[in-house]
PDB file of N, CA, C and O in Angstrom:
ATOM      1  N   MET A 147     109.762 101.429 111.873  1.00 60.00           N
ATOM      2  CA  MET A 147     110.000 100.197 111.156  1.00 60.00           C
ATOM      3  C   MET A 147     109.827  98.989 112.072  1.00 60.00           C
ATOM      4  O   MET A 147     109.383  97.946 111.625  1.00 60.00           O
ATOM      5  N   LYS A 148     110.167  99.147 113.335  1.00 64.00           N
ATOM      6  CA  LYS A 148     110.048  98.022 114.262  1.00 64.00           C
ATOM      7  C   LYS A 148     108.600  97.603 114.443  1.00 64.00           C
ATOM      8  O   LYS A 148     108.300  96.435 114.580  1.00 64.00           O
ATOM      9  N   LYS A 149     107.684  98.573 114.422  1.00 70.00           N
ATOM     10  CA  LYS A 149     106.268  98.275 114.615  1.00 70.00           C
ATOM     11  C   LYS A 149     105.679  97.517 113.437  1.00 70.00           C
ATOM     12  O   LYS A 149     104.748  96.756 113.587  1.00 70.00           O
ATOM     13  N   THR A 150     106.212  97.722 112.256  1.00 68.00           N
ATOM     14  CA  THR A 150     105.666  97.082 111.057  1.00 68.00           C
ATOM     15  C   THR A 150     106.313  95.751 110.736  1.00 68.00           C
ATOM     16  O   THR A 150     105.861  95.052 109.842  1.00 68.00           O
ATOM     17  N   SER A 151     107.351  95.378 111.449  1.00 67.00           N
ATOM     18  CA  SER A 151     108.120  94.193 111.082  1.00 67.00           C
ATOM     19  C   SER A 151     107.292  92.915 111.054  1.00 67.00           C
ATOM     20  O   SER A 151     107.572  92.020 110.267  1.00 67.00           O
ATOM     21  N   GLY A 152     106.258  92.807 111.861  1.00 76.00           N
ATOM     22  CA  GLY A 152     105.431  91.611 111.855  1.00 76.00           C
ATOM     23  C   GLY A 152     104.374  91.597 110.774  1.00 76.00           C
ATOM     24  O   GLY A 152     103.725  90.580 110.555  1.00 76.00           O
ATOM     25  N   TYR A 153     104.200  92.691 110.073  1.00 83.00           N
ATOM     26  CA  TYR A 153     103.107  92.823 109.112  1.00 83.00           C
ATOM     27  C   TYR A 153     103.546  92.859 107.650  1.00 83.00           C
ATOM     28  O   TYR A 153     102.712  92.792 106.765  1.00 83.00           O
ATOM     29  N   VAL A 154     104.831  93.031 107.404  1.00 82.00           N
ATOM     30  CA  VAL A 154     105.299  93.132 106.030  1.00 82.00           C
ATOM     31  C   VAL A 154     106.249  91.979 105.706  1.00 82.00           C
ATOM     32  O   VAL A 154     106.922  91.444 106.581  1.00 82.00           O
ATOM     33  N   SER A 155     106.304  91.642 104.433  1.00 86.00           N
ATOM     34  CA  SER A 155     107.171  90.548 103.980  1.00 86.00           C
ATOM     35  C   SER A 155     108.623  91.023 103.918  1.00 86.00           C
ATOM     36  O   SER A 155     108.911  92.213 103.989  1.00 86.00           O
ATOM     37  N   ASP A 156     109.526  90.071 103.744  1.00 85.00           N
ATOM     38  CA  ASP A 156     110.947  90.405 103.638  1.00 85.00           C
ATOM     39  C   ASP A 156     111.219  91.285 102.423  1.00 85.00           C
ATOM     40  O   ASP A 156     112.036  92.196 102.482  1.00 85.00           O
ATOM     41  N   LYS A 157     110.523  91.021 101.329  1.00 90.00           N
ATOM     42  CA  LYS A 157     110.684  91.822 100.103  1.00 90.00           C
ATOM     43  C   LYS A 157     110.261  93.274 100.366  1.00 90.00           C
ATOM     44  O   LYS A 157     110.948  94.209  99.950  1.00 90.00           O
ATOM     45  N   GLN A 158     109.152  93.450 101.074  1.00 87.00           N
ATOM     46  CA  GLN A 158     108.669  94.794 101.382  1.00 87.00           C
ATOM     47  C   GLN A 158     109.621  95.500 102.338  1.00 87.00           C
ATOM     48  O   GLN A 158     109.827  96.713 102.235  1.00 87.00           O
ATOM     49  N   LYS A 159     110.225  94.764 103.268  1.00 85.00           N
ATOM     50  CA  LYS A 159     111.191  95.353 104.190  1.00 85.00           C
ATOM     51  C   LYS A 159     112.397  95.895 103.440  1.00 85.00           C
ATOM     52  O   LYS A 159     112.919  96.957 103.781  1.00 85.00           O
ATOM     53  N   GLU A 160     112.845  95.158 102.405  1.00 87.00           N
ATOM     54  CA  GLU A 160     113.972  95.622 101.601  1.00 87.00           C
ATOM     55  C   GLU A 160     113.659  96.957 100.945  1.00 87.00           C
ATOM     56  O   GLU A 160     114.506  97.857 100.906  1.00 87.00           O
ATOM     57  N   VAL A 161     112.448  97.080 100.427  1.00 87.00           N
ATOM     58  CA  VAL A 161     112.042  98.328  99.768  1.00 87.00           C
ATOM     59  C   VAL A 161     111.964  99.461 100.784  1.00 87.00           C
ATOM     60  O   VAL A 161     112.457 100.568 100.549  1.00 87.00           O
ATOM     61  N   LEU A 162     111.365  99.193 101.927  1.00 85.00           N
ATOM     62  CA  LEU A 162     111.224 100.228 102.951  1.00 85.00           C
ATOM     63  C   LEU A 162     112.569 100.671 103.515  1.00 85.00           C
ATOM     64  O   LEU A 162     112.741 101.832 103.883  1.00 85.00           O
ATOM     65  N   ASP A 163     113.526  99.770 103.568  1.00 86.00           N
ATOM     66  CA  ASP A 163     114.861 100.128 104.049  1.00 86.00           C
ATOM     67  C   ASP A 163     115.563 101.097 103.107  1.00 86.00           C
ATOM     68  O   ASP A 163     116.448 101.849 103.535  1.00 86.00           O
ATOM     69  N   CYS A 164     115.176 101.121 101.847  1.00 89.00           N
ATOM     70  CA  CYS A 164     115.799 102.008 100.855  1.00 89.00           C
ATOM     71  C   CYS A 164     115.251 103.431 100.918  1.00 89.00           C
ATOM     72  O   CYS A 164     115.830 104.341 100.326  1.00 89.00           O
ATOM     73  N   ILE A 165     114.159 103.629 101.615  1.00 90.00           N
ATOM     74  CA  ILE A 165     113.510 104.940 101.656  1.00 90.00           C
ATOM     75  C   ILE A 165     114.098 105.778 102.783  1.00 90.00           C
ATOM     76  O   ILE A 165     114.184 105.338 103.923  1.00 90.00           O
ATOM     77  N   ASP A 166     114.495 106.997 102.463  1.00 92.00           N
ATOM     78  CA  ASP A 166     114.949 107.951 103.472  1.00 92.00           C
ATOM     79  C   ASP A 166     113.719 108.770 103.880  1.00 92.00           C
ATOM     80  O   ASP A 166     113.306 109.695 103.177  1.00 92.00           O
ATOM     81  N   PHE A 167     113.135 108.424 105.003  1.00 91.00           N
ATOM     82  CA  PHE A 167     111.874 109.027 105.412  1.00 91.00           C
ATOM     83  C   PHE A 167     112.016 110.497 105.793  1.00 91.00           C
ATOM     84  O   PHE A 167     111.060 111.257 105.687  1.00 91.00           O
ATOM     85  N   LYS A 168     113.202 110.921 106.199  1.00 94.00           N
ATOM     86  CA  LYS A 168     113.409 112.342 106.499  1.00 94.00           C
ATOM     87  C   LYS A 168     113.315 113.176 105.223  1.00 94.00           C
ATOM     88  O   LYS A 168     112.675 114.225 105.202  1.00 94.00           O
ATOM     89  N   VAL A 169     113.930 112.693 104.157  1.00 95.00           N
ATOM     90  CA  VAL A 169     113.871 113.391 102.869  1.00 95.00           C
ATOM     91  C   VAL A 169     112.441 113.351 102.325  1.00 95.00           C
ATOM     92  O   VAL A 169     111.947 114.346 101.790  1.00 95.00           O
ATOM     93  N   LEU A 170     111.778 112.219 102.473  1.00 93.00           N
ATOM     94  CA  LEU A 170     110.397 112.097 102.019  1.00 93.00           C
ATOM     95  C   LEU A 170     109.487 113.093 102.743  1.00 93.00           C
ATOM     96  O   LEU A 170     108.663 113.754 102.117  1.00 93.00           O
ATOM     97  N   ALA A 171     109.665 113.240 104.050  1.00 94.00           N
ATOM     98  CA  ALA A 171     108.851 114.184 104.826  1.00 94.00           C
ATOM     99  C   ALA A 171     109.091 115.617 104.362  1.00 94.00           C
ATOM    100  O   ALA A 171     108.145 116.400 104.222  1.00 94.00           O
ATOM    101  N   LYS A 172     110.349 115.978 104.110  1.00 96.00           N
ATOM    102  CA  LYS A 172     110.659 117.328 103.612  1.00 96.00           C
ATOM    103  C   LYS A 172     110.015 117.563 102.248  1.00 96.00           C
ATOM    104  O   LYS A 172     109.479 118.640 101.973  1.00 96.00           O
ATOM    105  N   SER A 173     110.057 116.551 101.391  1.00 93.00           N
ATOM    106  CA  SER A 173     109.469 116.675 100.051  1.00 93.00           C
ATOM    107  C   SER A 173     107.967 116.888 100.137  1.00 93.00           C
ATOM    108  O   SER A 173     107.405 117.707  99.399  1.00 93.00           O
ATOM    109  N   ILE A 174     107.317 116.178 101.023  1.00 91.00           N
ATOM    110  CA  ILE A 174     105.868 116.317 101.179  1.00 91.00           C
ATOM    111  C   ILE A 174     105.526 117.715 101.668  1.00 91.00           C
ATOM    112  O   ILE A 174     104.554 118.323 101.206  1.00 91.00           O
ATOM    113  N   LYS A 175     106.323 118.263 102.572  1.00 94.00           N
ATOM    114  CA  LYS A 175     106.077 119.628 103.056  1.00 94.00           C
ATOM    115  C   LYS A 175     106.159 120.633 101.911  1.00 94.00           C
ATOM    116  O   LYS A 175     105.354 121.553 101.823  1.00 94.00           O
ATOM    117  N   VAL A 176     107.141 120.467 101.028  1.00 94.00           N
ATOM    118  CA  VAL A 176     107.294 121.375  99.889  1.00 94.00           C
ATOM    119  C   VAL A 176     106.132 121.195  98.919  1.00 94.00           C
ATOM    120  O   VAL A 176     105.572 122.170  98.412  1.00 94.00           O
ATOM    121  N   LEU A 177     105.749 119.956  98.647  1.00 90.00           N
ATOM    122  CA  LEU A 177     104.682 119.693  97.680  1.00 90.00           C
ATOM    123  C   LEU A 177     103.322 120.206  98.142  1.00 90.00           C
ATOM    124  O   LEU A 177     102.444 120.443  97.314  1.00 90.00           O
ATOM    125  N   LYS A 178     103.138 120.417  99.427  1.00 91.00           N
ATOM    126  CA  LYS A 178     101.872 120.965  99.924  1.00 91.00           C
ATOM    127  C   LYS A 178     101.587 122.344  99.332  1.00 91.00           C
ATOM    128  O   LYS A 178     100.446 122.746  99.212  1.00 91.00           O
ATOM    129  N   ASN A 179     102.653 123.049  98.946  1.00 93.00           N
ATOM    130  CA  ASN A 179     102.481 124.374  98.334  1.00 93.00           C
ATOM    131  C   ASN A 179     101.910 124.292  96.916  1.00 93.00           C
ATOM    132  O   ASN A 179     101.524 125.303  96.351  1.00 93.00           O
ATOM    133  N   TYR A 180     101.884 123.102  96.334  1.00 93.00           N
ATOM    134  CA  TYR A 180     101.455 122.923  94.951  1.00 93.00           C
ATOM    135  C   TYR A 180     100.191 122.074  94.847  1.00 93.00           C
ATOM    136  O   TYR A 180      99.991 121.381  93.859  1.00 93.00           O
ATOM    137  N   ARG A 181      99.333 122.126  95.835  1.00 92.00           N
ATOM    138  CA  ARG A 181      98.095 121.338  95.813  1.00 92.00           C
ATOM    139  C   ARG A 181      97.290 121.627  94.561  1.00 92.00           C
ATOM    140  O   ARG A 181      97.148 122.770  94.138  1.00 92.00           O
ATOM    141  N   GLY A 182      96.779 120.549  93.966  1.00 92.00           N
ATOM    142  CA  GLY A 182      95.961 120.686  92.769  1.00 92.00           C
ATOM    143  C   GLY A 182      96.750 120.639  91.474  1.00 92.00           C
ATOM    144  O   GLY A 182      96.168 120.590  90.398  1.00 92.00           O
ATOM    145  N   LEU A 183      98.070 120.630  91.553  1.00 93.00           N
ATOM    146  CA  LEU A 183      98.909 120.587  90.363  1.00 93.00           C
ATOM    147  C   LEU A 183      98.815 119.211  89.716  1.00 93.00           C
ATOM    148  O   LEU A 183      99.037 118.194  90.364  1.00 93.00           O
ATOM    149  N   LYS A 184      98.460 119.176  88.448  1.00 94.00           N
ATOM    150  CA  LYS A 184      98.362 117.920  87.709  1.00 94.00           C
ATOM    151  C   LYS A 184      99.733 117.582  87.147  1.00 94.00           C
ATOM    152  O   LYS A 184     100.294 118.327  86.358  1.00 94.00           O
ATOM    153  N   ILE A 185     100.265 116.453  87.579  1.00 92.00           N
ATOM    154  CA  ILE A 185     101.601 116.040  87.153  1.00 92.00           C
ATOM    155  C   ILE A 185     101.520 115.204  85.889  1.00 92.00           C
ATOM    156  O   ILE A 185     102.265 115.409  84.944  1.00 92.00           O
ATOM    157  N   ILE A 186     100.623 114.230  85.891  1.00 93.00           N
ATOM    158  CA  ILE A 186     100.509 113.305  84.760  1.00 93.00           C
ATOM    159  C   ILE A 186      99.043 113.082  84.431  1.00 93.00           C
ATOM    160  O   ILE A 186      98.208 112.940  85.324  1.00 93.00           O
ATOM    161  N   GLU A 187      98.722 113.043  83.152  1.00 95.00           N
ATOM    162  CA  GLU A 187      97.391 112.664  82.686  1.00 95.00           C
ATOM    163  C   GLU A 187      97.569 111.802  81.439  1.00 95.00           C
ATOM    164  O   GLU A 187      98.128 112.253  80.444  1.00 95.00           O
ATOM    165  N   VAL A 188      97.148 110.554  81.528  1.00 96.00           N
ATOM    166  CA  VAL A 188      97.326 109.597  80.437  1.00 96.00           C
ATOM    167  C   VAL A 188      95.983 108.965  80.117  1.00 96.00           C
ATOM    168  O   VAL A 188      95.242 108.587  81.016  1.00 96.00           O
ATOM    169  N   ARG A 189      95.680 108.860  78.826  1.00 96.00           N
ATOM    170  CA  ARG A 189      94.459 108.189  78.369  1.00 96.00           C
ATOM    171  C   ARG A 189      94.842 107.105  77.380  1.00 96.00           C
ATOM    172  O   ARG A 189      95.626 107.331  76.465  1.00 96.00           O
ATOM    173  N   SER A 190      94.253 105.918  77.559  1.00 96.00           N
ATOM    174  CA  SER A 190      94.529 104.821  76.636  1.00 96.00           C
ATOM    175  C   SER A 190      93.510 104.822  75.507  1.00 96.00           C
ATOM    176  O   SER A 190      92.484 105.513  75.568  1.00 96.00           O
ATOM    177  N   LYS A 191      93.763 104.027  74.484  1.00 95.00           N
ATOM    178  CA  LYS A 191      92.828 103.905  73.372  1.00 95.00           C
ATOM    179  C   LYS A 191      91.509 103.309  73.815  1.00 95.00           C
ATOM    180  O   LYS A 191      90.466 103.564  73.233  1.00 95.00           O
ATOM    181  N   GLU A 192      91.563 102.485  74.875  1.00 95.00           N
ATOM    182  CA  GLU A 192      90.351 101.842  75.392  1.00 95.00           C
ATOM    183  C   GLU A 192      89.524 102.775  76.269  1.00 95.00           C
ATOM    184  O   GLU A 192      88.448 102.393  76.732  1.00 95.00           O
ATOM    185  N   GLY A 193      89.998 103.970  76.516  1.00 93.00           N
ATOM    186  CA  GLY A 193      89.254 104.934  77.309  1.00 93.00           C
ATOM    187  C   GLY A 193      89.638 104.978  78.780  1.00 93.00           C
ATOM    188  O   GLY A 193      89.064 105.728  79.543  1.00 93.00           O
ATOM    189  N   GLU A 194      90.615 104.184  79.164  1.00 96.00           N
ATOM    190  CA  GLU A 194      91.076 104.219  80.546  1.00 96.00           C
ATOM    191  C   GLU A 194      91.895 105.499  80.763  1.00 96.00           C
ATOM    192  O   GLU A 194      92.598 105.955  79.881  1.00 96.00           O
ATOM    193  N   GLU A 195      91.779 106.044  81.946  1.00 95.00           N
ATOM    194  CA  GLU A 195      92.410 107.330  82.233  1.00 95.00           C
ATOM    195  C   GLU A 195      93.128 107.265  83.571  1.00 95.00           C
ATOM    196  O   GLU A 195      92.596 106.745  84.546  1.00 95.00           O
ATOM    197  N   VAL A 196      94.347 107.792  83.605  1.00 96.00           N
ATOM    198  CA  VAL A 196      95.119 107.885  84.836  1.00 96.00           C
ATOM    199  C   VAL A 196      95.612 109.305  84.989  1.00 96.00           C
ATOM    200  O   VAL A 196      96.211 109.864  84.071  1.00 96.00           O
ATOM    201  N   SER A 197      95.350 109.891  86.159  1.00 95.00           N
ATOM    202  CA  SER A 197      95.841 111.232  86.458  1.00 95.00           C
ATOM    203  C   SER A 197      96.513 111.200  87.817  1.00 95.00           C
ATOM    204  O   SER A 197      96.040 110.554  88.740  1.00 95.00           O
ATOM    205  N   ILE A 198      97.623 111.921  87.919  1.00 93.00           N
ATOM    206  CA  ILE A 198      98.296 112.070  89.201  1.00 93.00           C
ATOM    207  C   ILE A 198      98.272 113.563  89.528  1.00 93.00           C
ATOM    208  O   ILE A 198      98.834 114.372  88.792  1.00 93.00           O
ATOM    209  N   ILE A 199      97.591 113.889  90.616  1.00 93.00           N
ATOM    210  CA  ILE A 199      97.409 115.270  91.036  1.00 93.00           C
ATOM    211  C   ILE A 199      97.906 115.410  92.462  1.00 93.00           C
ATOM    212  O   ILE A 199      97.598 114.572  93.312  1.00 93.00           O
ATOM    213  N   ILE A 200      98.676 116.460  92.703  1.00 87.00           N
ATOM    214  CA  ILE A 200      99.178 116.685  94.069  1.00 87.00           C
ATOM    215  C   ILE A 200      98.061 117.239  94.906  1.00 87.00           C
ATOM    216  O   ILE A 200      97.371 118.125  94.559  1.00 87.00           O
TER     217      ILE A 200
END
């Protein structure tokens, strides 16, 4: 966090302070076992498409 302090705004610092990076790292390690899993797929009436895939 100290290295990024000159590059992010105060609002962004508040958000980053709320993140527990140890828990996030553990979650990413677990999610690696599920590569390719489609979590969300949404299509709008206009044809726009959003997919979130691990």
